[in-house]
Amino acid sequence: MSPNPPSALQLPSEPSTDPPPSPPTSSHLEPPSLHQRCASHPRMHLRNREHTTQQSAPAADQGTLVRRLLTGATIFGGTVVAINLVFNRETREDGGMPAFERSYLNQTFLHTGLGIGIIGLTARQMINTGFVYRLMVTNPWAVAIGGMALSFGTMIGTRSIDPDNYVPKYALWTAFNATQAAFIAPLLTFAPPALIARAGLYTIAMMGSISFVGATAKQEKYMYIGGPLLAGAALVAVSGFAPLILPATAVRTLAFTENIWLYGGLAVFGGFTLYDVQKILHHSRLAERGIIKKDPINESISLELDFLNIFIRMVQILMMQQNRRK
């Protein structure tokens, strides 16, 4: 026996049938690229989600804008159809509006639309040429006082000219519209175009519906409201000067006066629209009898001022609502 026997029986090893391991390729040896590491980072996933949300937000806003514009257009279209049915129907229960009154009212509305168009185009031209910026950087008090003087001067001059003198009357009327454009151009500079379109549609719908009531009401039914409306207009004007008089710490008082300026102004100038339409029909009856001359330009000035005061407040209210959503 051998003095040192083996601890285990050793058998001859069999050759392995497994395939040899493949050598490491370059993809296993190279580290991940910078783009791959950034894409897998949690912050990049969050940023991608934010980017997707930002891309979907304008689409949602655009859909909301389209719905609002369609709503305003529907209101405006219904108002136009209602007014057309009233003005163009020859037979009504009260005998129908006389042809002279209908013609006089239509001519007044035509001049009102032309005046609003001149104001809008002139205001846009002032904004594009930088004239509004030059007005804003100059002395605001001088611009305000000078603008009011020009506005009242051109309005009084237009009203005083005989309607048979077409050239000077239309020239001063155009100058009056230009002064009104200078007043509203600074506000339109800060308002988005879509908001301006909505405010215009709402103003037309409001004035159209009120004009419908005034045109179909009994003769001189609302002529008595002229005095109360003047008192309301004075109150609204005083509330507009409140921020210049009251201290900034009087927050509640300033908010109250702002509501009077906005919503009280809407009510007052809506009432003025009703009163002015009745006054136009009253003047048409006087002109038909030869007591006064037919003058649709003078009549349109009152409706233009009603439109501008309502439109300005509509723009301000819509801008406040937009700022609250942000």
Short mmCIF file of C-alpha atoms in Angstrom, two decimals:
data_model
loop_
_atom_site.label_atom_id
_atom_site.label_comp_id
_atom_site.label_asym_id
_atom_site.label_seq_id
_atom_site.Cartn_x
_atom_site.Cartn_y
_atom_site.Cartn_z
CA MET A 1 0.00 0.00 0.00
CA SER A 2 1.10 3.45 -0.80
CA PRO A 3 1.95 5.56 2.21
CA ASN A 4 -0.01 8.60 0.83
CA PRO A 5 -3.29 7.43 -0.80
CA PRO A 6 -5.29 9.98 -2.89
CA SER A 7 -8.19 11.74 -1.08
CA ALA A 8 -10.62 11.26 -4.01
CA LEU A 9 -10.88 9.24 -7.12
CA GLN A 10 -9.94 11.43 -10.10
CA LEU A 11 -11.74 10.68 -13.37
CA PRO A 12 -10.65 11.95 -16.75
CA SER A 13 -12.59 15.12 -17.75
CA GLU A 14 -14.88 15.02 -20.82
CA PRO A 15 -14.72 17.76 -23.41
CA SER A 16 -17.50 20.49 -22.98
CA THR A 17 -20.21 20.71 -25.61
CA ASP A 18 -21.23 24.37 -24.78
CA PRO A 19 -20.25 26.97 -27.39
CA PRO A 20 -17.39 29.20 -26.41
CA PRO A 21 -18.40 32.61 -25.04
CA SER A 22 -18.52 35.29 -27.69
CA PRO A 23 -16.02 38.06 -27.35
CA PRO A 24 -17.43 41.35 -26.02
CA THR A 25 -18.68 43.61 -28.76
CA SER A 26 -18.16 47.33 -29.02
CA SER A 27 -21.71 48.01 -27.77
CA HIS A 28 -20.88 46.35 -24.47
CA LEU A 29 -17.60 48.13 -24.13
CA GLU A 30 -18.79 51.71 -24.99
CA PRO A 31 -20.58 53.72 -22.28
CA PRO A 32 -24.09 55.10 -23.01
CA SER A 33 -24.11 58.28 -25.01
CA LEU A 34 -24.95 61.69 -23.55
CA HIS A 35 -28.28 61.76 -25.38
CA GLN A 36 -29.25 58.36 -23.90
CA ARG A 37 -28.30 59.40 -20.39
CA CYS A 38 -30.21 62.71 -20.68
CA ALA A 39 -33.28 60.99 -22.10
CA SER A 40 -33.36 58.50 -19.22
CA HIS A 41 -32.97 61.22 -16.58
CA PRO A 42 -36.13 61.89 -14.49
CA ARG A 43 -35.86 65.64 -15.07
CA MET A 44 -35.91 65.12 -18.80
CA HIS A 45 -39.13 63.09 -18.51
CA LEU A 46 -40.69 65.91 -16.49
CA ARG A 47 -39.51 68.46 -19.03
CA ASN A 48 -40.96 66.41 -21.88
CA ARG A 49 -44.32 66.27 -20.11
CA GLU A 50 -44.24 70.03 -19.56
CA HIS A 51 -43.42 70.59 -23.23
CA THR A 52 -46.31 68.34 -24.27
CA THR A 53 -48.65 70.23 -21.93
CA GLN A 54 -47.48 73.56 -23.34
CA GLN A 55 -48.16 72.31 -26.85
CA SER A 56 -51.68 71.15 -25.95
CA ALA A 57 -52.55 74.36 -24.05
CA PRO A 58 -52.74 76.64 -27.14
CA ALA A 59 -55.00 74.11 -28.84
CA ALA A 60 -57.37 74.13 -25.86
CA ASP A 61 -57.30 77.94 -25.70
CA GLN A 62 -58.00 78.12 -29.41
CA GLY A 63 -60.99 75.81 -29.04
CA THR A 64 -62.36 77.92 -26.18
CA LEU A 65 -61.86 81.07 -28.23
CA VAL A 66 -63.71 79.59 -31.19
CA ARG A 67 -66.63 78.61 -28.97
CA ARG A 68 -66.81 82.08 -27.47
CA LEU A 69 -66.68 83.74 -30.86
CA LEU A 70 -69.41 81.44 -32.14
CA THR A 71 -71.55 82.29 -29.11
CA GLY A 72 -71.07 86.00 -29.70
CA ALA A 73 -71.76 85.60 -33.41
CA THR A 74 -74.96 83.68 -32.62
CA ILE A 75 -76.15 86.45 -30.31
CA PHE A 76 -75.29 89.07 -32.90
CA GLY A 77 -76.94 87.11 -35.72
CA GLY A 78 -80.12 86.62 -33.72
CA THR A 79 -80.23 90.32 -32.95
CA VAL A 80 -79.75 91.24 -36.59
CA VAL A 81 -82.50 88.84 -37.69
CA ALA A 82 -84.87 90.25 -35.08
CA ILE A 83 -84.17 93.84 -36.10
CA ASN A 84 -84.51 92.94 -39.77
CA LEU A 85 -87.89 91.32 -39.14
CA VAL A 86 -89.09 94.40 -37.33
CA PHE A 87 -87.77 97.01 -39.75
CA ASN A 88 -88.66 95.23 -42.99
CA ARG A 89 -92.10 93.93 -42.11
CA GLU A 90 -94.74 96.05 -43.78
CA THR A 91 -97.61 94.81 -41.64
CA ARG A 92 -97.50 94.68 -37.85
CA GLU A 93 -100.10 94.82 -35.17
CA ASP A 94 -99.55 98.56 -34.66
CA GLY A 95 -99.76 99.25 -38.39
CA GLY A 96 -96.03 98.99 -39.09
CA MET A 97 -93.27 101.58 -38.79
CA PRO A 98 -93.83 104.43 -41.27
CA ALA A 99 -91.53 104.38 -44.28
CA PHE A 100 -90.01 107.78 -43.47
CA GLU A 101 -89.15 106.77 -39.90
CA ARG A 102 -87.67 103.47 -41.05
CA SER A 103 -85.57 105.21 -43.71
CA TYR A 104 -84.36 107.85 -41.26
CA LEU A 105 -83.43 105.23 -38.67
CA ASN A 106 -81.62 103.09 -41.25
CA GLN A 107 -79.62 106.10 -42.48
CA THR A 108 -78.67 106.93 -38.91
CA PHE A 109 -77.50 103.36 -38.26
CA LEU A 110 -75.56 103.44 -41.54
CA HIS A 111 -73.69 106.58 -40.49
CA THR A 112 -73.12 105.07 -37.06
CA GLY A 113 -71.51 102.00 -38.63
CA LEU A 114 -69.38 104.18 -40.91
CA GLY A 115 -68.25 106.26 -37.95
CA ILE A 116 -67.30 103.18 -35.92
CA GLY A 117 -65.41 101.84 -38.94
CA ILE A 118 -63.47 105.12 -39.28
CA ILE A 119 -62.65 105.04 -35.58
CA GLY A 120 -61.42 101.45 -35.74
CA LEU A 121 -59.27 101.94 -38.85
CA THR A 122 -57.81 105.20 -37.54
CA ALA A 123 -56.99 103.64 -34.16
CA ARG A 124 -55.23 100.73 -35.87
CA GLN A 125 -53.22 103.12 -38.03
CA MET A 126 -52.22 105.11 -34.94
CA ILE A 127 -51.00 101.93 -33.27
CA ASN A 128 -49.05 100.72 -36.32
CA THR A 129 -47.32 104.07 -36.89
CA GLY A 130 -46.29 104.48 -33.25
CA PHE A 131 -48.46 107.55 -32.74
CA VAL A 132 -50.01 105.99 -29.64
CA TYR A 133 -46.58 105.48 -28.07
CA ARG A 134 -45.69 109.12 -28.68
CA LEU A 135 -48.95 110.14 -27.02
CA MET A 136 -48.25 107.95 -24.00
CA VAL A 137 -44.72 109.25 -23.41
CA THR A 138 -45.76 112.90 -23.55
CA ASN A 139 -47.53 114.81 -20.79
CA PRO A 140 -50.69 112.76 -20.10
CA TRP A 141 -52.63 115.71 -18.68
CA ALA A 142 -51.90 117.86 -21.71
CA VAL A 143 -52.92 115.03 -24.04
CA ALA A 144 -56.13 114.37 -22.09
CA ILE A 145 -57.19 118.02 -21.88
CA GLY A 146 -56.24 118.71 -25.49
CA GLY A 147 -58.01 115.57 -26.69
CA MET A 148 -61.19 116.45 -24.84
CA ALA A 149 -61.08 119.98 -26.24
CA LEU A 150 -60.69 118.63 -29.79
CA SER A 151 -63.43 116.07 -29.23
CA PHE A 152 -65.95 118.61 -27.95
CA GLY A 153 -64.91 121.18 -30.54
CA THR A 154 -65.33 118.86 -33.51
CA MET A 155 -68.60 117.47 -32.14
CA ILE A 156 -70.12 120.92 -31.59
CA GLY A 157 -68.83 122.07 -34.98
CA THR A 158 -70.36 119.06 -36.73
CA ARG A 159 -73.72 119.59 -35.06
CA SER A 160 -73.77 123.29 -35.87
CA ILE A 161 -73.18 122.91 -39.62
CA ASP A 162 -76.24 122.79 -41.82
CA PRO A 163 -76.86 119.29 -43.23
CA ASP A 164 -76.96 120.72 -46.75
CA ASN A 165 -73.25 121.70 -46.50
CA TYR A 166 -71.98 118.19 -47.12
CA VAL A 167 -68.24 118.82 -47.43
CA PRO A 168 -67.54 120.76 -44.20
CA LYS A 169 -70.01 118.65 -42.23
CA TYR A 170 -68.47 115.33 -43.30
CA ALA A 171 -64.96 116.76 -42.82
CA LEU A 172 -65.65 117.79 -39.22
CA TRP A 173 -67.48 114.52 -38.59
CA THR A 174 -64.40 112.61 -39.79
CA ALA A 175 -62.19 114.75 -37.53
CA PHE A 176 -64.49 113.96 -34.60
CA ASN A 177 -64.12 110.24 -35.30
CA ALA A 178 -60.33 110.65 -35.44
CA THR A 179 -60.30 112.22 -31.98
CA GLN A 180 -62.33 109.31 -30.63
CA ALA A 181 -59.82 106.91 -32.20
CA ALA A 182 -57.01 108.68 -30.33
CA PHE A 183 -58.89 108.10 -27.06
CA ILE A 184 -59.42 104.35 -27.48
CA ALA A 185 -56.13 103.49 -29.25
CA PRO A 186 -54.06 103.20 -26.01
CA LEU A 187 -56.58 100.70 -24.61
CA LEU A 188 -56.55 98.64 -27.81
CA THR A 189 -52.74 98.51 -27.68
CA PHE A 190 -52.81 96.31 -24.57
CA ALA A 191 -55.84 94.17 -25.49
CA PRO A 192 -55.47 90.95 -27.56
CA PRO A 193 -57.21 91.03 -30.97
CA ALA A 194 -59.48 88.11 -30.04
CA LEU A 195 -60.64 89.91 -26.91
CA ILE A 196 -61.33 93.07 -28.94
CA ALA A 197 -63.42 91.02 -31.38
CA ARG A 198 -65.43 89.50 -28.52
CA ALA A 199 -66.01 92.91 -26.94
CA GLY A 200 -67.16 94.27 -30.30
CA LEU A 201 -69.61 91.41 -30.79
CA TYR A 202 -71.02 91.81 -27.29
CA THR A 203 -71.38 95.56 -27.76
CA ILE A 204 -73.18 95.16 -31.09
CA ALA A 205 -75.48 92.52 -29.61
CA MET A 206 -76.28 94.70 -26.60
CA MET A 207 -76.92 97.84 -28.63
CA GLY A 208 -78.86 95.90 -31.26
CA SER A 209 -81.22 94.37 -28.72
CA ILE A 210 -81.76 97.70 -26.95
CA SER A 211 -82.32 99.46 -30.28
CA PHE A 212 -84.89 96.80 -31.11
CA VAL A 213 -86.79 97.65 -27.93
CA GLY A 214 -86.57 101.38 -28.61
CA ALA A 215 -87.70 101.05 -32.22
CA THR A 216 -90.69 98.85 -31.47
CA ALA A 217 -91.89 100.64 -28.33
CA LYS A 218 -94.71 103.15 -28.36
CA GLN A 219 -93.92 106.67 -29.49
CA GLU A 220 -91.90 108.63 -26.92
CA LYS A 221 -92.38 105.92 -24.30
CA TYR A 222 -88.81 106.22 -23.00
CA MET A 223 -88.22 109.92 -23.61
CA TYR A 224 -88.68 110.65 -19.91
CA ILE A 225 -85.52 108.76 -18.89
CA GLY A 226 -83.20 111.46 -20.27
CA GLY A 227 -82.94 113.30 -16.95
CA PRO A 228 -82.20 110.25 -14.78
CA LEU A 229 -79.64 109.06 -17.33
CA LEU A 230 -77.79 112.38 -17.15
CA ALA A 231 -77.64 112.03 -13.36
CA GLY A 232 -76.34 108.48 -13.74
CA ALA A 233 -73.74 109.60 -16.28
CA ALA A 234 -72.53 112.27 -13.84
CA LEU A 235 -72.18 109.64 -11.10
CA VAL A 236 -70.25 107.34 -13.43
CA ALA A 237 -67.95 110.20 -14.48
CA VAL A 238 -67.21 111.09 -10.85
CA SER A 239 -66.42 107.46 -10.04
CA GLY A 240 -63.92 107.47 -12.90
CA PHE A 241 -61.90 110.20 -11.15
CA ALA A 242 -61.86 108.31 -7.83
CA PRO A 243 -58.39 106.73 -8.37
CA LEU A 244 -56.94 110.24 -8.77
CA ILE A 245 -58.45 111.49 -5.51
CA LEU A 246 -58.64 108.56 -3.11
CA PRO A 247 -55.48 107.09 -1.53
CA ALA A 248 -54.24 103.70 -2.62
CA THR A 249 -54.97 102.27 0.84
CA ALA A 250 -58.74 102.69 0.35
CA VAL A 251 -58.99 99.36 -1.45
CA ARG A 252 -62.68 98.69 -0.83
CA THR A 253 -63.73 102.18 -1.84
CA LEU A 254 -61.68 101.99 -5.02
CA ALA A 255 -63.17 98.59 -5.86
CA PHE A 256 -66.67 100.00 -5.30
CA THR A 257 -66.05 103.01 -7.53
CA GLU A 258 -64.54 100.73 -10.18
CA ASN A 259 -67.73 98.65 -10.22
CA ILE A 260 -69.77 101.83 -10.59
CA TRP A 261 -67.56 102.90 -13.49
CA LEU A 262 -67.79 99.53 -15.26
CA TYR A 263 -71.19 98.01 -14.57
CA GLY A 264 -73.01 101.23 -13.74
CA GLY A 265 -71.61 102.69 -16.95
CA LEU A 266 -72.94 99.73 -18.93
CA ALA A 267 -76.42 100.30 -17.50
CA VAL A 268 -76.32 104.06 -18.05
CA PHE A 269 -75.13 103.96 -21.66
CA GLY A 270 -77.45 101.08 -22.42
CA GLY A 271 -80.24 103.36 -21.25
CA PHE A 272 -78.84 106.17 -23.39
CA THR A 273 -79.05 103.85 -26.41
CA LEU A 274 -82.73 103.29 -25.71
CA TYR A 275 -83.30 107.01 -25.23
CA ASP A 276 -81.35 108.00 -28.35
CA VAL A 277 -83.26 105.59 -30.60
CA GLN A 278 -86.55 107.03 -29.37
CA LYS A 279 -85.19 110.54 -29.85
CA ILE A 280 -84.15 109.71 -33.43
CA LEU A 281 -87.66 108.49 -34.22
CA HIS A 282 -89.09 111.65 -32.64
CA HIS A 283 -86.80 113.81 -34.80
CA SER A 284 -87.81 111.83 -37.88
CA ARG A 285 -91.46 112.72 -37.26
CA LEU A 286 -90.51 116.38 -36.84
CA ALA A 287 -88.44 116.28 -40.04
CA GLU A 288 -91.31 114.67 -41.92
CA ARG A 289 -93.53 117.61 -40.96
CA GLY A 290 -90.82 120.09 -41.97
CA ILE A 291 -90.18 121.44 -38.47
CA ILE A 292 -86.48 120.46 -38.49
CA LYS A 293 -84.10 119.34 -41.21
CA LYS A 294 -83.23 115.71 -41.77
CA ASP A 295 -79.74 115.19 -40.30
CA PRO A 296 -78.65 111.55 -39.78
CA ILE A 297 -75.03 112.61 -39.14
CA ASN A 298 -75.97 114.49 -35.99
CA GLU A 299 -78.12 111.59 -34.85
CA SER A 300 -75.31 109.09 -35.42
CA ILE A 301 -72.93 110.96 -33.10
CA SER A 302 -75.04 110.06 -30.06
CA LEU A 303 -75.11 106.38 -31.01
CA GLU A 304 -71.35 106.38 -31.67
CA LEU A 305 -70.68 107.73 -28.18
CA ASP A 306 -73.00 105.09 -26.71
CA PHE A 307 -71.15 102.37 -28.64
CA LEU A 308 -67.70 103.57 -27.56
CA ASN A 309 -68.61 103.84 -23.88
CA ILE A 310 -70.13 100.35 -23.87
CA PHE A 311 -67.25 98.89 -25.91
CA ILE A 312 -64.56 100.34 -23.63
CA ARG A 313 -66.21 98.82 -20.58
CA MET A 314 -66.65 95.47 -22.32
CA VAL A 315 -62.91 95.40 -23.09
CA GLN A 316 -62.00 96.27 -19.51
CA ILE A 317 -64.33 93.64 -18.04
CA LEU A 318 -63.03 90.91 -20.36
CA MET A 319 -59.41 91.85 -19.58
CA MET A 320 -60.12 91.63 -15.84
CA GLN A 321 -61.67 88.19 -16.29
CA GLN A 322 -58.67 87.05 -18.33
CA ASN A 323 -56.23 88.26 -15.68
CA ARG A 324 -58.11 86.40 -12.94
CA ARG A 325 -57.75 83.11 -14.80
CA LYS A 326 -53.96 83.43 -15.00
#
